Coordinates of C-alpha atoms in Angstrom, one line a residue:
X1 CA -4.2 -10.1 -7.7
X2 CA -3.8 -8.7 -11.2
X3 CA -4.4 -11.5 -13.6
X4 CA -3.6 -9.4 -16.7
X5 CA -0.3 -7.9 -15.5
X6 CA 0.7 -4.3 -15.7
X7 CA -0.2 -1.9 -18.6
X8 CA 2.2 1.0 -18.9
X9 CA 0.5 4.1 -20.3
X10 CA 2.8 6.9 -21.4
X11 CA 0.4 9.1 -23.4
X12 CA -1.9 11.4 -21.4
X13 CA -4.7 11.0 -23.9
X14 CA -4.6 7.2 -23.8
X15 CA -4.4 7.3 -19.9
X16 CA -7.4 9.6 -19.7
X17 CA -9.5 7.4 -22.0
X18 CA -8.5 4.3 -20.0
X19 CA -9.2 5.8 -16.6
X20 CA -12.4 7.3 -17.7
X21 CA -13.8 4.0 -18.8
X22 CA -12.7 2.0 -15.7
X23 CA -15.3 -0.2 -14.0
X24 CA -14.9 -1.9 -10.6
X25 CA -14.4 -5.3 -12.2
X26 CA -11.5 -4.0 -14.3
X27 CA -9.5 -3.3 -11.2
X28 CA -9.3 -7.1 -10.4
X29 CA -7.5 -7.9 -13.6
X30 CA -5.0 -5.2 -14.9
X31 CA -2.7 -2.8 -13.1
X32 CA -2.4 0.5 -14.8
X33 CA 0.9 2.5 -14.4
X34 CA 2.6 5.6 -15.8
X35 CA 6.3 6.2 -16.2
X36 CA 6.1 9.6 -14.6
X37 CA 3.5 11.5 -12.5
X38 CA 3.5 14.3 -15.2
X39 CA 1.8 11.9 -17.6
X40 CA -1.1 11.5 -15.2
X41 CA -1.6 15.1 -14.1
X42 CA -3.6 16.4 -17.1
X43 CA -6.0 13.3 -17.0
X44 CA -6.5 13.5 -13.2
X45 CA -7.5 17.2 -13.4
X46 CA -10.5 16.1 -15.5
X47 CA -11.5 12.9 -13.7
X48 CA -14.4 12.7 -11.2
X49 CA -14.1 11.2 -7.8
X50 CA -15.4 7.8 -8.7
X51 CA -13.0 7.3 -11.5
X52 CA -10.1 8.5 -9.4
X53 CA -10.9 6.0 -6.7
X54 CA -11.2 3.2 -9.3
X55 CA -8.0 4.3 -10.9
X56 CA -6.3 4.1 -7.4
X57 CA -7.7 0.6 -6.9
X58 CA -6.2 -0.6 -10.2
X59 CA -3.0 1.5 -10.2
X60 CA 0.7 1.0 -9.8
X61 CA 2.7 3.0 -7.2
X62 CA 3.5 5.9 -9.4
X63 CA 0.0 6.4 -10.6
X64 CA -1.3 6.0 -7.1
X65 CA 1.0 8.7 -5.8
X66 CA -0.3 11.1 -8.6
X67 CA -3.9 10.3 -7.7
X68 CA -3.3 11.0 -4.0
X69 CA -1.5 14.2 -4.7
X70 CA -4.3 15.4 -7.0
X71 CA -7.1 14.6 -4.4
X72 CA -5.7 14.4 -0.8
X73 CA -9.2 13.6 0.6
X74 CA -9.1 10.3 -1.2
X75 CA -5.9 9.1 0.6
X76 CA -6.9 6.3 3.0
X77 CA -9.9 5.2 1.0
X78 CA -7.8 5.0 -2.2
X79 CA -5.2 2.8 -0.4
X80 CA -8.0 0.6 1.0
X81 CA -9.7 0.0 -2.3
X82 CA -6.5 -1.6 -3.5
X83 CA -6.8 -4.4 -0.9
X84 CA -7.9 -8.0 -1.5
X85 CA -11.1 -9.2 0.2
X86 CA -11.3 -9.4 3.2
X87 CA -8.6 -6.7 3.6
X88 CA -5.4 -7.1 5.5
X89 CA -5.4 -3.5 6.8
X90 CA -8.0 -1.5 8.7
X91 CA -11.3 -0.4 7.3
X92 CA -11.0 3.4 7.0
X93 CA -13.8 5.9 7.8
X94 CA -15.2 7.2 4.6
X95 CA -15.3 11.0 4.7
X96 CA -18.7 12.6 3.9
X97 CA -17.5 14.1 0.6
X98 CA -16.4 10.6 -0.6
X99 CA -19.6 8.8 0.4
X100 CA -21.5 9.3 -2.9
X101 CA -18.5 7.9 -4.9
X102 CA -18.0 4.9 -2.5
X103 CA -21.8 4.1 -2.8
X104 CA -21.5 4.2 -6.5
X105 CA -18.6 1.7 -6.4
X106 CA -20.5 -0.5 -4.1
X107 CA -23.1 -1.2 -6.8
X108 CA -25.9 -1.8 -4.3
X109 CA -26.2 -3.4 -0.9
X110 CA -24.3 -6.4 0.7
X111 CA -25.2 -9.6 -1.1
X112 CA -26.6 -7.9 -4.2
X113 CA -25.4 -9.4 -7.5
X114 CA -23.9 -7.1 -10.0
X115 CA -24.5 -6.7 -13.7
X116 CA -21.0 -7.7 -14.8
X117 CA -21.4 -11.4 -14.1
X118 CA -23.1 -11.5 -10.7
X119 CA -19.9 -11.6 -8.6
X120 CA -18.9 -8.3 -7.1
X121 CA -15.3 -7.3 -7.7
X122 CA -12.8 -6.5 -4.9
X123 CA -13.4 -2.7 -5.0
X124 CA -17.2 -3.3 -4.8
X125 CA -16.9 -5.7 -1.9
X126 CA -14.5 -3.4 -0.1
X127 CA -16.8 -0.4 -0.7
X128 CA -19.7 -2.3 0.8
X129 CA -17.6 -3.3 3.7
X130 CA -16.5 0.2 4.5
X131 CA -20.1 1.5 4.2
X132 CA -21.3 -1.3 6.5
X133 CA -18.6 -0.6 9.1
X134 CA -19.9 2.9 9.6
X135 CA -23.5 2.0 9.6
X136 CA -24.4 3.4 6.2
X137 CA -26.7 0.4 5.4
X138 CA -29.8 -0.6 7.4
X139 CA -28.7 -3.2 10.0
X140 CA -31.7 -5.4 9.4
X141 CA -31.1 -5.5 5.7
X142 CA -27.4 -6.4 6.2
X143 CA -28.3 -9.1 8.8
X144 CA -30.9 -10.6 6.5
X145 CA -28.4 -10.7 3.6
X146 CA -25.9 -12.5 5.7
X147 CA -28.5 -15.1 6.8
X148 CA -29.3 -15.8 3.2
X149 CA -25.7 -15.6 1.9
X150 CA -25.4 -19.3 1.1
X151 CA -28.9 -20.4 0.3
X152 CA -29.3 -22.8 -2.6
X153 CA -30.4 -21.0 -5.7
X154 CA -28.6 -17.7 -4.9
X155 CA -26.8 -16.3 -7.9
X156 CA -23.5 -16.3 -5.9
X157 CA -22.2 -17.1 -2.4
X158 CA -22.4 -13.7 -0.8
X159 CA -19.2 -13.7 1.3
X160 CA -19.5 -9.9 1.2
X161 CA -22.8 -10.0 3.0
X162 CA -21.4 -12.1 5.9
X163 CA -18.4 -9.8 6.3
X164 CA -20.6 -6.7 6.3
X165 CA -22.8 -8.2 9.0
X166 CA -19.8 -9.0 11.2
X167 CA -18.6 -5.3 11.2
X168 CA -21.9 -3.4 11.2
X169 CA -22.2 -1.4 14.4
X170 CA -26.0 -1.9 14.4
X171 CA -25.8 -5.7 14.6
X172 CA -25.4 -6.9 18.2
X173 CA -22.6 -9.1 19.5
X174 CA -25.1 -12.0 20.0
X175 CA -26.3 -11.8 16.4
X176 CA -22.7 -11.7 15.2
X177 CA -21.9 -14.7 17.4
X178 CA -24.9 -16.5 15.9
X179 CA -23.6 -16.0 12.4
X180 CA -20.1 -17.2 13.3
X181 CA -21.6 -20.4 15.0
X182 CA -23.9 -20.9 12.0
X183 CA -21.3 -20.7 9.4
X184 CA -18.2 -22.2 11.1
X185 CA -19.1 -25.6 9.8
X186 CA -21.8 -24.7 7.4
X187 CA -22.4 -26.4 4.1
X188 CA -20.0 -29.2 4.3
X189 CA -22.2 -31.4 2.1
X190 CA -23.8 -28.6 0.1
X191 CA -20.9 -26.3 -0.8
X192 CA -17.6 -26.8 -2.4
X193 CA -14.3 -26.5 -0.6
X194 CA -13.5 -23.1 -2.2
X195 CA -16.6 -21.5 -0.9
X196 CA -16.1 -23.0 2.6
X197 CA -12.5 -21.9 2.6
X198 CA -13.5 -18.3 1.8
X199 CA -16.1 -18.4 4.6
X200 CA -13.4 -19.6 7.0
X201 CA -11.1 -16.8 6.0
X202 CA -13.9 -14.2 6.7
X203 CA -14.5 -15.7 10.1
X204 CA -10.8 -15.7 11.0
X205 CA -10.5 -12.1 9.6
X206 CA -13.5 -10.9 11.7
X207 CA -11.9 -12.2 14.9
X208 CA -8.7 -10.3 14.0
X209 CA -10.7 -7.2 13.0
X210 CA -12.6 -7.1 16.3

């Protein structure tokens, strides 16, 4: 969902400045687009991998095509970072050359608050999910974060930690089933309906994912 609509950038200099300053949180609010791929080409030649992936996460179709053409290795990961959370599509494998960039977008481990207002953005949650799905986080750390995801006094309800635990290959089926059983009706009197609804979505998604 793009709350701020689409911003059309037709000047290469303005596009480069905007893309170079993108943060994960920005991708939840505004879609950036160009009228023609030729506007994007000069800027993309000078952008690093992190900024290209963030640009893809917050881009319209023309800009996305230009990004994927400029860096073919980013293809599936770039598409994935555009998803909502939890994602509708599959979780792609992150190639080794993209791991440092995806780790930077993840801004820490599952359940970690972030500096820009505590709540991780969609690209950050998705980056954490992709890293968890291929075992890039320690399984015990991820499981502990999921078990503490909804504790009173936490800075935010860590739906990302729960989702990461449900896909981590180092967390056994019994432990995952325990989390599902624990959270299926959890917090009815302690959490608001929006939080419970998001937890339910993650549990439904995890069954589909598996």
